[in-house]
GROMACS .gro file of C-alpha atoms in nm:
model
  229
    1MET     CA    1   0.000   0.000   0.000
    2VAL     CA    2   0.116   0.356  -0.075
    3THR     CA    3   0.210   0.530   0.250
    4VAL     CA    4   0.355   0.869   0.340
    5LYS     CA    5   0.667   0.688   0.466
    6LEU     CA    6   0.723   0.525   0.124
    7ILE     CA    7   0.679   0.862  -0.047
    8GLN     CA    8   0.923   1.030   0.192
    9GLU     CA    9   1.182   0.756   0.136
   10ALA     CA   10   1.145   0.789  -0.242
   11LEU     CA   11   1.189   1.168  -0.230
   12ALA     CA   12   1.481   1.171   0.016
   13PRO     CA   13   1.763   1.117  -0.240
   14PHE     CA   14   1.648   1.422  -0.439
   15CYS     CA   15   1.649   1.676  -0.154
   16ASN     CA   16   1.867   1.976  -0.237
   17CYS     CA   17   1.920   2.254   0.020
   18ALA     CA   18   2.050   2.511  -0.230
   19GLN     CA   19   1.755   2.446  -0.460
   20ALA     CA   20   1.518   2.464  -0.163
   21LYS     CA   21   1.634   2.820  -0.085
   22GLN     CA   22   1.572   2.927  -0.446
   23MET     CA   23   1.226   2.768  -0.446
   24GLU     CA   24   1.134   2.931  -0.116
   25SER     CA   25   1.245   3.268  -0.247
   26TYR     CA   26   1.045   3.221  -0.571
   27MET     CA   27   0.735   3.142  -0.365
   28ARG     CA   28   0.793   3.453  -0.150
   29ASP     CA   29   0.890   3.242   0.152
   30GLN     CA   30   0.533   3.119   0.198
   31PHE     CA   31   0.644   2.757   0.259
   32PRO     CA   32   0.958   2.553   0.330
   33PHE     CA   33   1.081   2.327   0.050
   34LEU     CA   34   1.286   2.008   0.020
   35GLY     CA   35   1.440   2.145  -0.301
   36ILE     CA   36   1.306   1.879  -0.538
   37LYS     CA   37   1.221   1.977  -0.895
   38THR     CA   38   0.886   1.870  -1.042
   39PRO     CA   39   1.021   1.603  -1.286
   40GLU     CA   40   1.226   1.439  -1.006
   41ARG     CA   41   0.930   1.448  -0.768
   42ARG     CA   42   0.694   1.292  -1.021
   43LYS     CA   43   0.947   1.026  -1.119
   44ALA     CA   44   1.001   0.928  -0.754
   45VAL     CA   45   0.627   0.900  -0.686
   46LYS     CA   46   0.576   0.706  -1.009
   47GLU     CA   47   0.827   0.447  -0.886
   48VAL     CA   48   0.633   0.411  -0.560
   49LEU     CA   49   0.307   0.366  -0.751
   50LYS     CA   50   0.465   0.104  -0.979
   51ALA     CA   51   0.550  -0.109  -0.678
   52GLN     CA   52   0.224  -0.051  -0.488
   53GLU     CA   53  -0.145  -0.078  -0.562
   54PHE     CA   54  -0.311   0.263  -0.609
   55PRO     CA   55  -0.505   0.348  -0.292
   56ASN     CA   56  -0.883   0.319  -0.279
   57GLU     CA   57  -1.104   0.626  -0.228
   58GLU     CA   58  -1.091   0.637   0.151
   59VAL     CA   59  -0.719   0.554   0.180
   60LEU     CA   60  -0.635   0.813  -0.086
   61LYS     CA   61  -0.835   1.081   0.095
   62ASN     CA   62  -0.648   1.013   0.420
   63LEU     CA   63  -0.315   1.001   0.236
   64VAL     CA   64  -0.384   1.337   0.069
   65TYR     CA   65  -0.482   1.499   0.400
   66THR     CA   66  -0.169   1.361   0.571
   67LEU     CA   67   0.058   1.487   0.291
   68TRP     CA   68  -0.113   1.826   0.305
   69ASN     CA   69  -0.036   1.857   0.674
   70LEU     CA   70   0.338   1.805   0.625
   71LYS     CA   71   0.557   2.116   0.625
   72GLU     CA   72   0.742   2.105   0.296
   73ARG     CA   73   0.562   2.218  -0.019
   74GLU     CA   74   0.661   1.915  -0.224
   75TYR     CA   75   0.427   1.702  -0.015
   76GLN     CA   76   0.128   1.915  -0.113
   77ASN     CA   77   0.239   1.882  -0.475
   78VAL     CA   78   0.258   1.502  -0.440
   79ALA     CA   79  -0.097   1.510  -0.301
   80LEU     CA   80  -0.210   1.696  -0.615
   81ASP     CA   81  -0.025   1.449  -0.840
   82LEU     CA   82  -0.213   1.165  -0.670
   83LEU     CA   83  -0.548   1.344  -0.703
   84ASP     CA   84  -0.482   1.398  -1.074
   85ARG     CA   85  -0.464   1.020  -1.120
   86VAL     CA   86  -0.823   0.967  -1.006
   87LYS     CA   87  -1.029   0.873  -1.311
   88HIS     CA   88  -1.368   0.943  -1.155
   89TYR     CA   89  -1.415   1.141  -0.836
   90PRO     CA   90  -1.646   1.013  -0.562
   91ILE     CA   91  -1.927   1.266  -0.511
   92ASP     CA   92  -1.800   1.371  -0.167
   93TYR     CA   93  -1.450   1.456  -0.296
   94ILE     CA   94  -1.558   1.816  -0.354
   95GLU     CA   95  -1.528   1.861   0.024
   96LEU     CA   96  -1.169   1.740   0.006
   97ILE     CA   97  -1.095   1.968  -0.292
   98GLU     CA   98  -1.244   2.271  -0.114
   99THR     CA   99  -1.052   2.200   0.206
  100LEU     CA  100  -0.726   2.185   0.010
  101MET     CA  101  -0.811   2.510  -0.171
  102THR     CA  102  -0.854   2.690   0.160
  103THR     CA  103  -0.559   2.537   0.346
  104LYS     CA  104  -0.196   2.637   0.281
  105SER     CA  105  -0.339   2.837  -0.007
  106TRP     CA  106  -0.122   2.987  -0.278
  107TRP     CA  107  -0.151   2.996  -0.656
  108ASP     CA  108   0.073   2.690  -0.709
  109THR     CA  109  -0.181   2.456  -0.544
  110VAL     CA  110  -0.509   2.645  -0.585
  111ASP     CA  111  -0.484   2.679  -0.964
  112GLY     CA  112  -0.427   2.306  -1.013
  113LEU     CA  113  -0.713   2.225  -0.777
  114ALA     CA  114  -0.944   2.469  -0.958
  115VAL     CA  115  -0.863   2.366  -1.315
  116HIS     CA  116  -0.781   1.995  -1.282
  117SER     CA  117  -0.963   1.873  -0.971
  118ALA     CA  118  -1.272   2.097  -0.952
  119GLY     CA  119  -1.287   2.135  -1.331
  120THR     CA  120  -1.300   1.757  -1.374
  121TYR     CA  121  -1.536   1.707  -1.079
  122PHE     CA  122  -1.796   1.950  -1.219
  123GLN     CA  123  -1.782   1.782  -1.559
  124GLN     CA  124  -1.862   1.455  -1.381
  125PHE     CA  125  -2.133   1.611  -1.160
  126PRO     CA  126  -2.269   1.903  -1.367
  127ASP     CA  127  -2.584   1.940  -1.154
  128ARG     CA  128  -2.364   2.033  -0.856
  129THR     CA  129  -2.170   2.306  -1.039
  130ARG     CA  130  -2.387   2.610  -0.984
  131GLY     CA  131  -2.467   2.555  -0.616
  132ILE     CA  132  -2.104   2.505  -0.519
  133THR     CA  133  -1.941   2.768  -0.741
  134GLU     CA  134  -2.204   3.030  -0.638
  135LYS     CA  135  -2.091   2.970  -0.281
  136TRP     CA  136  -1.727   3.005  -0.386
  137ILE     CA  137  -1.767   3.325  -0.587
  138THR     CA  138  -1.946   3.501  -0.299
  139SER     CA  139  -1.714   3.364  -0.030
  140GLN     CA  140  -1.488   3.585   0.182
  141ASN     CA  141  -1.206   3.352   0.077
  142MET     CA  142  -1.016   3.496  -0.220
  143TRP     CA  143  -0.891   3.153  -0.330
  144LEU     CA  144  -1.244   3.016  -0.360
  145ASN     CA  145  -1.336   3.325  -0.566
  146ARG     CA  146  -1.038   3.258  -0.792
  147SER     CA  147  -1.134   2.892  -0.825
  148ALA     CA  148  -1.491   2.981  -0.930
  149ILE     CA  149  -1.348   3.202  -1.206
  150LEU     CA  150  -1.088   2.948  -1.322
  151PHE     CA  151  -1.257   2.606  -1.298
  152GLN     CA  152  -1.381   2.621  -1.661
  153LEU     CA  153  -1.036   2.706  -1.797
  154SER     CA  154  -1.006   2.387  -2.007
  155TYR     CA  155  -1.374   2.363  -2.105
  156LYS     CA  156  -1.336   2.542  -2.444
  157ASN     CA  157  -1.672   2.534  -2.626
  158LYS     CA  158  -1.838   2.374  -2.322
  159THR     CA  159  -1.770   2.690  -2.119
  160ASP     CA  160  -2.079   2.843  -1.962
  161PHE     CA  161  -1.982   3.197  -2.064
  162GLU     CA  162  -2.288   3.356  -1.901
  163MET     CA  163  -2.180   3.208  -1.569
  164LEU     CA  164  -1.818   3.314  -1.622
  165LYS     CA  165  -1.919   3.672  -1.708
  166ARG     CA  166  -2.138   3.698  -1.397
  167TYR     CA  167  -1.862   3.561  -1.175
  168ILE     CA  168  -1.609   3.799  -1.327
  169LEU     CA  169  -1.833   4.104  -1.273
  170ILE     CA  170  -1.873   4.019  -0.904
  171HIS     CA  171  -1.498   4.080  -0.859
  172ALA     CA  172  -1.426   4.312  -1.153
  173ASN     CA  173  -1.361   4.609  -0.920
  174SER     CA  174  -1.134   4.417  -0.684
  175ASN     CA  175  -0.785   4.557  -0.621
  176GLU     CA  176  -0.664   4.206  -0.540
  177PHE     CA  177  -0.396   4.086  -0.786
  178PHE     CA  178  -0.516   3.724  -0.772
  179HIS     CA  179  -0.871   3.830  -0.869
  180GLN     CA  180  -0.752   4.053  -1.153
  181LYS     CA  181  -0.511   3.794  -1.292
  182ALA     CA  182  -0.771   3.513  -1.275
  183ILE     CA  183  -1.024   3.725  -1.464
  184GLY     CA  184  -0.773   3.799  -1.740
  185TRP     CA  185  -0.654   3.438  -1.759
  186ALA     CA  186  -1.008   3.295  -1.784
  187LEU     CA  187  -1.101   3.541  -2.060
  188ARG     CA  188  -0.774   3.487  -2.248
  189GLU     CA  189  -0.828   3.111  -2.249
  190TYR     CA  190  -1.187   3.145  -2.368
  191SER     CA  191  -1.078   3.393  -2.639
  192LYS     CA  192  -0.910   3.097  -2.812
  193THR     CA  193  -1.258   2.947  -2.856
  194ASN     CA  194  -1.476   3.256  -2.890
  195SER     CA  195  -1.278   3.571  -2.961
  196GLU     CA  196  -1.575   3.790  -3.057
  197ASP     CA  197  -1.766   3.742  -2.731
  198VAL     CA  198  -1.453   3.803  -2.524
  199VAL     CA  199  -1.366   4.125  -2.710
  200ASN     CA  200  -1.724   4.250  -2.672
  201PHE     CA  201  -1.727   4.168  -2.302
  202VAL     CA  202  -1.393   4.343  -2.242
  203ASN     CA  203  -1.505   4.652  -2.435
  204GLU     CA  204  -1.843   4.674  -2.263
  205ASN     CA  205  -1.719   4.638  -1.904
  206ASN     CA  206  -1.490   4.834  -1.679
  207LEU     CA  207  -1.224   4.571  -1.603
  208ALA     CA  208  -0.896   4.639  -1.424
  209PRO     CA  209  -0.608   4.722  -1.665
  210LEU     CA  210  -0.429   4.397  -1.567
  211SER     CA  211  -0.742   4.189  -1.638
  212LYS     CA  212  -0.797   4.362  -1.973
  213ARG     CA  213  -0.433   4.323  -2.077
  214GLU     CA  214  -0.430   3.954  -1.988
  215ALA     CA  215  -0.769   3.892  -2.152
  216LEU     CA  216  -0.657   4.027  -2.490
  217LYS     CA  217  -0.299   3.901  -2.484
  218PHE     CA  218  -0.359   3.594  -2.704
  219LEU     CA  219  -0.565   3.788  -2.960
  220LYS     CA  220  -0.306   4.067  -2.982
  221LYS     CA  221  -0.032   3.810  -3.033
  222GLN     CA  222  -0.236   3.649  -3.312
  223GLN     CA  223  -0.290   3.991  -3.468
  224ASN     CA  224   0.081   4.075  -3.456
  225THR     CA  225   0.172   3.737  -3.607
  226HIS     CA  226  -0.079   3.796  -3.886
  227HIS     CA  227   0.062   4.144  -3.959
  228THR     CA  228   0.423   4.025  -3.975
  229LYS     CA  229   0.351   3.750  -4.229
   0.00000   0.00000   0.00000
């Protein structure tokens, strides 16, 4: 069975103090690090999974919570790697996802949870989407707001743009960087599917300069490429 001890033993040879300092600095000293790069971390965990049976729903949930409670950031990243391997989420896993979003929160974990975990969960349980994301977008927790704006990031033509627009407008006047950036990112991604609606929305609404710049970045790049040909 996969255990935290087996994961720790697999990661131990890759710990690098000098790298840890750089990683901590990059993440604004929010968390301590072991100094293990993503490819090394994933390779080590893959080796553990090769030798052990993948945990069942309940064991995985406990494993994820235990990893999340450990100090070093790599353990939270391992927890996300494990969650990403779940083919179909149990219906109660949204509670786990939300707890992780609101604990040890920073963009490096929240964005993956929003796009991969919550994004996949809501595709599997579409009737639960509105009730939960409405709660997130109106929450006092900035990371839940961000998640409600970003969860459709990979949906392309399945994006509920009416919902996205409404969620964006709730936080359009926010001075918070993580709100502004999420708004721009969500619009930029959707502009690859529906450029006209995104341009109209940006022109018709008073978005923060950062949100507007990010929203139109892909289209401007396309325009510049077209002009230079």
